[in-house]
Coordinates of C-alpha atoms and ligand atoms in Angstrom, one line a residue:
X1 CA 121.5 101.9 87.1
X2 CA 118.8 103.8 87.7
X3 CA 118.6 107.5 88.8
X4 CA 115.7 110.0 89.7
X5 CA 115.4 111.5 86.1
X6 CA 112.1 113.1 86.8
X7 CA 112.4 113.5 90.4
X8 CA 110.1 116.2 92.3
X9 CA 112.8 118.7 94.1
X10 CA 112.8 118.6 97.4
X11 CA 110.8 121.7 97.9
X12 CA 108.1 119.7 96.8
X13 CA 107.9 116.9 99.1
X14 CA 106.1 117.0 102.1
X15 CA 109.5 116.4 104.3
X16 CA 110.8 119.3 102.4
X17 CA 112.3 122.7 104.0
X18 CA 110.1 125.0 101.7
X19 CA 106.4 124.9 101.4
X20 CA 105.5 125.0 98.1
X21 CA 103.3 128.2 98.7
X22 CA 106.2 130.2 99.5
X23 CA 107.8 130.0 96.1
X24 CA 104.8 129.9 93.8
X25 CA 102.5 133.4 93.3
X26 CA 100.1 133.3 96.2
X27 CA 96.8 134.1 94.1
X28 CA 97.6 131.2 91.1
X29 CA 98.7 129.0 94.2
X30 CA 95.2 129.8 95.9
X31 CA 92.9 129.5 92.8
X32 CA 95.1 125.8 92.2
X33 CA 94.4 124.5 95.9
X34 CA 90.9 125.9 95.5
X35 CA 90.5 123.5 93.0
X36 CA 92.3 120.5 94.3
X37 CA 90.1 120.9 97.4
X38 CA 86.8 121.3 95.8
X39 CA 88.0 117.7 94.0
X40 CA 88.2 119.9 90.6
X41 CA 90.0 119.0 87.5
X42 CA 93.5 120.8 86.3
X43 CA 93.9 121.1 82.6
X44 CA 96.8 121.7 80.5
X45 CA 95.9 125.3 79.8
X46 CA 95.9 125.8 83.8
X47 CA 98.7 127.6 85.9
X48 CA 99.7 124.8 87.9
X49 CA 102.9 124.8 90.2
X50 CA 106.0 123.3 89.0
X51 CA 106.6 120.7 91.8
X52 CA 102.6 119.7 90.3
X53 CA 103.9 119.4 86.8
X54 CA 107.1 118.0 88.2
X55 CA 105.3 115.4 90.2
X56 CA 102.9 114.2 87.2
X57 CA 105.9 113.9 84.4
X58 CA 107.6 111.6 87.1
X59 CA 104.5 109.0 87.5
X60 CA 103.0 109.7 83.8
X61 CA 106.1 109.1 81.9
X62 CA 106.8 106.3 84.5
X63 CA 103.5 104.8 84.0
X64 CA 104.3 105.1 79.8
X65 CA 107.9 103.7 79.8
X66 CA 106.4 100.2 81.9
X67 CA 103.4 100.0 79.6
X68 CA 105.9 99.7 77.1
X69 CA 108.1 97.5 78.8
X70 CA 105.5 95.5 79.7
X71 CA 104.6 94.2 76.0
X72 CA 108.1 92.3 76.1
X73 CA 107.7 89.4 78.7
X74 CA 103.7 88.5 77.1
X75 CA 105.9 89.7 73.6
X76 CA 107.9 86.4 74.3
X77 CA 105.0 84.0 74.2
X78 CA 103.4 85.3 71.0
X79 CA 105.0 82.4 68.4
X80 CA 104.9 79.9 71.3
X81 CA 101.2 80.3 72.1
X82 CA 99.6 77.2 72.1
X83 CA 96.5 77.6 69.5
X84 CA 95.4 80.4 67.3
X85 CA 92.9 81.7 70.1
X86 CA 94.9 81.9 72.6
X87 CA 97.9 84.0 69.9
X88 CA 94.9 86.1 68.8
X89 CA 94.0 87.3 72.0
X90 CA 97.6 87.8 73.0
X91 CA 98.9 89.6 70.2
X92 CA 95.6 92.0 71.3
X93 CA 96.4 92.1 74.8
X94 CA 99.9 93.2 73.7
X95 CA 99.0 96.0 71.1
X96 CA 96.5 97.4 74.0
X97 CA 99.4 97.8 76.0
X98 CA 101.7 99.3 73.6
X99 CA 98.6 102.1 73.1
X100 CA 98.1 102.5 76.9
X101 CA 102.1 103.6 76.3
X102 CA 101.3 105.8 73.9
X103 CA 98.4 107.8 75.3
X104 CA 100.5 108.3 78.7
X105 CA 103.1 109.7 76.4
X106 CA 100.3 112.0 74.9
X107 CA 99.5 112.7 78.3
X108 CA 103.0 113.7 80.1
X109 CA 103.3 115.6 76.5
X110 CA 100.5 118.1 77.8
X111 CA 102.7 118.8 80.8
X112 CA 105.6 120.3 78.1
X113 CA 107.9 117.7 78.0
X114 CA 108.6 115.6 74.8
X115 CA 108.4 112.2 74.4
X116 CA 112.1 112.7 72.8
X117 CA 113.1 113.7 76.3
X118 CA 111.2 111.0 78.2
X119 CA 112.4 108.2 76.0
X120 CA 116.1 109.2 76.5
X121 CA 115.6 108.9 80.3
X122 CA 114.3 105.2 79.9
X123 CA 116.8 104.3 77.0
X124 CA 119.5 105.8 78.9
X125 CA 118.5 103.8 82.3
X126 CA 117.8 107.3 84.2
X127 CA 113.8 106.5 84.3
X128 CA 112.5 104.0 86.2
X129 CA 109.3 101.4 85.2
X130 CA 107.4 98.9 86.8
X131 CA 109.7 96.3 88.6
X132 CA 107.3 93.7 87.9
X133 CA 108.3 93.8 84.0
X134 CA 112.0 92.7 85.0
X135 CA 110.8 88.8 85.7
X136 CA 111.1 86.5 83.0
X137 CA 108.0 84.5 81.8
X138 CA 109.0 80.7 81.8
X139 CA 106.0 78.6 81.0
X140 CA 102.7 79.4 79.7
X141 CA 101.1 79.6 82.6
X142 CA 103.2 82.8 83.1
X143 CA 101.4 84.8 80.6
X144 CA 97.9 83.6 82.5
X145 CA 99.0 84.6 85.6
X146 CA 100.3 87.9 84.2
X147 CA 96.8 88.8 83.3
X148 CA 95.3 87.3 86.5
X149 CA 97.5 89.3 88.8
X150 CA 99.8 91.8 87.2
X151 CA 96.9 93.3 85.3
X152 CA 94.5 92.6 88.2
X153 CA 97.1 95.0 90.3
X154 CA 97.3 97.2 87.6
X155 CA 93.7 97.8 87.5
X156 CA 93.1 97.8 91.6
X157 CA 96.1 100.7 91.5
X158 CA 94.6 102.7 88.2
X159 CA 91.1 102.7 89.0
X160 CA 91.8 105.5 91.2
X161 CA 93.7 107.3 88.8
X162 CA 90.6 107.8 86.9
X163 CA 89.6 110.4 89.2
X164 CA 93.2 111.8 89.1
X165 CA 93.3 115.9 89.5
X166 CA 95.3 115.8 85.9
X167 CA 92.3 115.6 83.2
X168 CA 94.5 114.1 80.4
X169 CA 96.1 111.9 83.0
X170 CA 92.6 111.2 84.4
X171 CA 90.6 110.6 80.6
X172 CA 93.3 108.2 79.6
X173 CA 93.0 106.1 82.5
X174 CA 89.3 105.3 81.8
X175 CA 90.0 104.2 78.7
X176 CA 92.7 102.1 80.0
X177 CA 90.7 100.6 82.6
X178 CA 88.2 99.0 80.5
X179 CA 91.0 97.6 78.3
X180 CA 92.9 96.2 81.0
X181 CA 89.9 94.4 82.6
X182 CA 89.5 92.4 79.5
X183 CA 93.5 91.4 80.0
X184 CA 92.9 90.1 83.5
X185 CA 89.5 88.3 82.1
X186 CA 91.4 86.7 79.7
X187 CA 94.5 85.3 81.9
X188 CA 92.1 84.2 84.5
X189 CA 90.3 82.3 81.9
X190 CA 93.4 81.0 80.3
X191 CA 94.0 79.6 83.8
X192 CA 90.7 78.2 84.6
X193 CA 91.0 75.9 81.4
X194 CA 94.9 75.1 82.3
X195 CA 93.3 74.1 85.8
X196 CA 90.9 71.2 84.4
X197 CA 93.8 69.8 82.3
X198 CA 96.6 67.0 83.2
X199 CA 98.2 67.0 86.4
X200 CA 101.2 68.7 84.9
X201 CA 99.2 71.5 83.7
X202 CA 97.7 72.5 87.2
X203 CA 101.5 72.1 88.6
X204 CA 102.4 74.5 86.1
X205 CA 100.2 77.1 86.8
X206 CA 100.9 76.8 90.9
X207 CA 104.9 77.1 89.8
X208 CA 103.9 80.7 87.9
X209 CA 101.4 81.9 90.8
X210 CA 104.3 80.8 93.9
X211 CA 106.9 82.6 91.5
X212 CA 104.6 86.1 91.1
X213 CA 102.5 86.7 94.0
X214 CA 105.1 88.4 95.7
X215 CA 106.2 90.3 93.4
X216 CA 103.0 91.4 92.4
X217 CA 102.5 92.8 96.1
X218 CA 105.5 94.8 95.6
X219 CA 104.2 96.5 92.7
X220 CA 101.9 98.9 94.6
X221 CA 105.2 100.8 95.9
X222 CA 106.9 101.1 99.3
X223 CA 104.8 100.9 102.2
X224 CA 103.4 104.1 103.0
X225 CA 105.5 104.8 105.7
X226 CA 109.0 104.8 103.6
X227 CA 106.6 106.0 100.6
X228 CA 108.6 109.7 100.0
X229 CA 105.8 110.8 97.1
X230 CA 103.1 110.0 98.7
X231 CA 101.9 112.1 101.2
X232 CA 101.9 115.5 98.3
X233 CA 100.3 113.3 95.7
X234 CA 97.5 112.2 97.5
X235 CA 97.2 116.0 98.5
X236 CA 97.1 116.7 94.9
X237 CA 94.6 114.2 94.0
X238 CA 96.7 112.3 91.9
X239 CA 96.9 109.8 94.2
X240 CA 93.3 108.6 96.1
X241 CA 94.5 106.1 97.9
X242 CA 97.6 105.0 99.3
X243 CA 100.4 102.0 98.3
X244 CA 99.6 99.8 101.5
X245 CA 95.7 100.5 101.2
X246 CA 95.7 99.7 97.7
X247 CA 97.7 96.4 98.1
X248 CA 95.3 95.5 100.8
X249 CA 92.3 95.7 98.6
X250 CA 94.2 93.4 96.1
X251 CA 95.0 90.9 98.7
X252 CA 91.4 90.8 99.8
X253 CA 90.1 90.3 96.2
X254 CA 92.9 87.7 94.9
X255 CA 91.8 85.4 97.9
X256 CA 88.5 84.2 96.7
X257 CA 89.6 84.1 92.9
X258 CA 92.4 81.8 94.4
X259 CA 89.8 79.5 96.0
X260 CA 87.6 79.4 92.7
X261 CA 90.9 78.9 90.5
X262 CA 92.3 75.8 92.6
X263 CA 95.4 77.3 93.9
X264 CA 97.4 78.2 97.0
X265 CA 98.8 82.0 97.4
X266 CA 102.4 81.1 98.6
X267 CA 102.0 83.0 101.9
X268 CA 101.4 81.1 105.1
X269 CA 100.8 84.1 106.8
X270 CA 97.6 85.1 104.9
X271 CA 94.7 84.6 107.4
X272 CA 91.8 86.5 107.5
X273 CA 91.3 89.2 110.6
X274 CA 87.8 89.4 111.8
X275 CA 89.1 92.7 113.8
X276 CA 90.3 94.5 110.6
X277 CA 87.8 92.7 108.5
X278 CA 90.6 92.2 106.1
X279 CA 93.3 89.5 105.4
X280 CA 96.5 89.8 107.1
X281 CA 99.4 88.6 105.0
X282 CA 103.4 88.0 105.6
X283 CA 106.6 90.4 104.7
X284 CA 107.2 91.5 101.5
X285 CA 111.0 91.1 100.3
X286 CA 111.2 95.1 100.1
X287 CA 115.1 94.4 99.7
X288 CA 114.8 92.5 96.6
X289 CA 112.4 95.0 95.4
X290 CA 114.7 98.1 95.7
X291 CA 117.5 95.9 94.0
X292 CA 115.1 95.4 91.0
X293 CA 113.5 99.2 90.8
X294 CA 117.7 99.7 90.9
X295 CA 118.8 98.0 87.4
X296 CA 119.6 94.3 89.6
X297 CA 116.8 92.4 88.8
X298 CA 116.7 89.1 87.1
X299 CA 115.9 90.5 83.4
X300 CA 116.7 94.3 83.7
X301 CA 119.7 94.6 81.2
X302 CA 118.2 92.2 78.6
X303 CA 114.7 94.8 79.0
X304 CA 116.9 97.7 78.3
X305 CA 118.6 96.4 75.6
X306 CA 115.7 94.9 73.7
X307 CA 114.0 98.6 74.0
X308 CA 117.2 100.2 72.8
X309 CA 117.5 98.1 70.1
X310 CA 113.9 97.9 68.8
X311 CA 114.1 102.3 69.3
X312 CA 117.2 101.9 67.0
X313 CA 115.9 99.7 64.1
X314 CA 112.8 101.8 63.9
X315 CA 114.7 104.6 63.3
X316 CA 114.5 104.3 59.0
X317 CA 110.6 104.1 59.9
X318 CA 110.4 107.7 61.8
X319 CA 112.9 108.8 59.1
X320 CA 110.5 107.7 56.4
X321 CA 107.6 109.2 58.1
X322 CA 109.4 112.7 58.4
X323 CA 110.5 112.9 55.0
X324 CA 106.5 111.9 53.7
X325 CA 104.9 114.0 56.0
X326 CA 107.7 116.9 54.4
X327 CA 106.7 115.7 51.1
X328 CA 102.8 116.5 51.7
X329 CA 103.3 119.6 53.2
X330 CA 105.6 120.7 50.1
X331 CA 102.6 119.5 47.7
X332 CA 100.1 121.3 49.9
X333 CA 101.9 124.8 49.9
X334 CA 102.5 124.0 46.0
X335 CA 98.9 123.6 45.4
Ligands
FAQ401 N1 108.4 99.7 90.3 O1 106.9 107.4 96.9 P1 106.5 106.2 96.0 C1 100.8 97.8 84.1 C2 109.3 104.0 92.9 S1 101.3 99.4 84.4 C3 109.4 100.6 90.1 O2 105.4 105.3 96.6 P2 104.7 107.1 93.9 C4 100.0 97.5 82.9 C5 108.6 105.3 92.7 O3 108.5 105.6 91.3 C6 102.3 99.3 85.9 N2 109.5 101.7 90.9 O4 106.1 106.7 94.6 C7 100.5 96.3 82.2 C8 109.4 106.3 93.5 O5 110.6 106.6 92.7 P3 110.9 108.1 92.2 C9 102.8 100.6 86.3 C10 108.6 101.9 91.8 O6 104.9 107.6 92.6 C11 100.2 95.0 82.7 C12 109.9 105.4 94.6 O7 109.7 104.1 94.2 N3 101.7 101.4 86.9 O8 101.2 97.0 84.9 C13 107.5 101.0 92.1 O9 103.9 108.0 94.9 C14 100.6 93.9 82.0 C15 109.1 105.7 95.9 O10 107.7 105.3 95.7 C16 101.9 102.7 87.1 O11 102.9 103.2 86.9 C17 107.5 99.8 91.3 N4 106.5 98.9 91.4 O12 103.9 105.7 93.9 C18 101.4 96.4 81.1 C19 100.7 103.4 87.8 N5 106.8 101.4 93.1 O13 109.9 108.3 91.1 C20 101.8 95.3 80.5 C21 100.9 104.8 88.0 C22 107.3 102.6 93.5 O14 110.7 109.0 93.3 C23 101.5 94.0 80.9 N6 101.9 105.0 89.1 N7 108.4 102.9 92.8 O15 112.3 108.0 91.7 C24 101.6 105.0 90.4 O16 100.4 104.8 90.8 C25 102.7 105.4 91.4 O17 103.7 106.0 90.7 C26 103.2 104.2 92.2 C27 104.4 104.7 93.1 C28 102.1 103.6 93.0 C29 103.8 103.1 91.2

């Protein structure tokens, strides 16, 4: 099960009893919102207040643990892809995704915490990861439409996050970005050629889009009503703009991409609103969406386990590394 390992105290929240300014030294606190409000970046070197720090360990090592997660369902197709190309620019897509992991890691490390720490919380089930990555990938098509729309929701949701208040947080996400745009290029492409193949072929790739849409909505987070972090964090200016917002923009963008692509979004609610001038679009299943971010989704365990075990077999590789990089520093001092 998962727990609130990194959790903000409630001091912190908006909802909560104590304002943050009343337990934090009132000049730091007013150089800090000084800052924030004149859109200004905080560095590591920076006072910052703890519910800050709190608050950017939570999503940063959050964001790390499902980058790393994620390289296990597109992981499953890499000896089953079906020509050298496509395995090529899989295995790619893959390794990018295990170094977005590992520059978020840098990045919560600046906060003071070590990765030791944050890997314990997601081997020991405490942290929490992207509920997307607990869906199997069936067919091929799956690992198309994971770059069409998981990465496409990805990028709609960390575009902002390049102008995150956090520099490290901020500077990595730029990097990401671009890196991730080439994943959605490349599973929309994958698609577009699956689309002018047999009949069985298109039916395949409508099967994987009716199976992830939803779930890919879900990703953005509660609605922003029932959304408990995100009132502070937009405050903060880690967050620019909120869960329901940013799903809105993906729904409006996925629609035409749909049309071009050949298939149906599995929502007969989704209509376009001339008043709103955006799309309206039916209930998410926010129940099996809490059982999933809770340890009870389809692929949770198996996840957990595969992490744990990969964490334990590398464990002769980050002895070896120790005991070399002990070796050179002997040699050095003997020198
Ligand atoms: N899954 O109050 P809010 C990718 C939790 S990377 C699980 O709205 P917040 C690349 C949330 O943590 C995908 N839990 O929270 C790739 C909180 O719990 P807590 C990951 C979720 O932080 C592609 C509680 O619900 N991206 O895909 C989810 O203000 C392909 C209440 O929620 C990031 O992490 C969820 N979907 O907003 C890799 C981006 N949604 O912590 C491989 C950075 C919410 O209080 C292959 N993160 N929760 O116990 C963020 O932007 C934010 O943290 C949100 C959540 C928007 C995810």
């Amino acid at each position: 099960m998962y727990t609130q390992s990194f959790s903000v105290p409630d001091n912190s929240s908006p909802k909560g009893a104590t304002p943050i300014a009343a337990i934090e030294p009132p000049e730091l606190m007013e150089k800090f919102d000084k800052c924030i409000d004149d859109d200004g970046r905080i560095e590591p070197q920076d006072w910052m207040p703890d519910a800050y720090r709190k608050t950017l360990v939570r999503q940063i090592s959050q964001h790390a643990h499902s980058e790393i997660v994620g390289m296990l369902p597109e992981g499953n197709w890499i000896s089953r892809a079906p020509s050298l190309k496509r395995k090529a620019i899989l295995i790619a897509k893959v390794q990018d995704e295990g170094g977005h992991g590992l520059y978020l890691y840098s990045a919560a490390e600046t906060l003071g915490t070590s990765r030791d720490q944050m890997l314990e919380g997601l081997h020991t089930g405490r942290a929490k990861y992207s509920s997307i990555f607990n869906y199997p990938t069936s067919t091929w098509a799956d690992i198309g439409v994971v770059g069409w729309l998981v990465d496409g929701a990805a990028i709609m949701n960390q575009i902002p996050l390049c102008r995150c208040s956090y520099g490290p947080y901020a500077r990595a996400m730029v990097r990401v970005c671009k890196e991730e745009s080439f994943h959605q290029r490349q599973g929309y492409e994958a698609l577009l050629v699956m689309m002018t193949g047999t009949a069985e072929q298109k039916e395949m790739v409508q099967e994987a889009v009716n199976r992830w849409w939803w779930k890919c909505l879900a990703m953005f987070g509660p609605p922003d009503a029932d959304s408990p972090n995100s009132a502070q964090g937009m405050r903060w200016g880690i967050k620019r703009i909120s869960n329901d917002d940013l799903r809105q923009k993906f729904v409006d963008a996925t629609i035409p991409q749909a049309k071009v692509l050949g298939v149906t979004l599995p929502d007969p609610d989704l209509k376009w609103n001339e008043e709103r001038q955006h799309y309206d679009y039916g209930q998410i299943d926010w129940d099996e969406f809490w059982a999933t971010v809770n340890g009870n989704g389809p692929c949770n365990k198996e996840r957990l386990n595969t992490r744990v075990k990969a964490w334990n077999e590398g464990q002769w590789v980050r002895d070896a590394a120790m005991a070399h990089a002990r070796k050179q520093n002997t040699l050095k001092e003997a020198a």
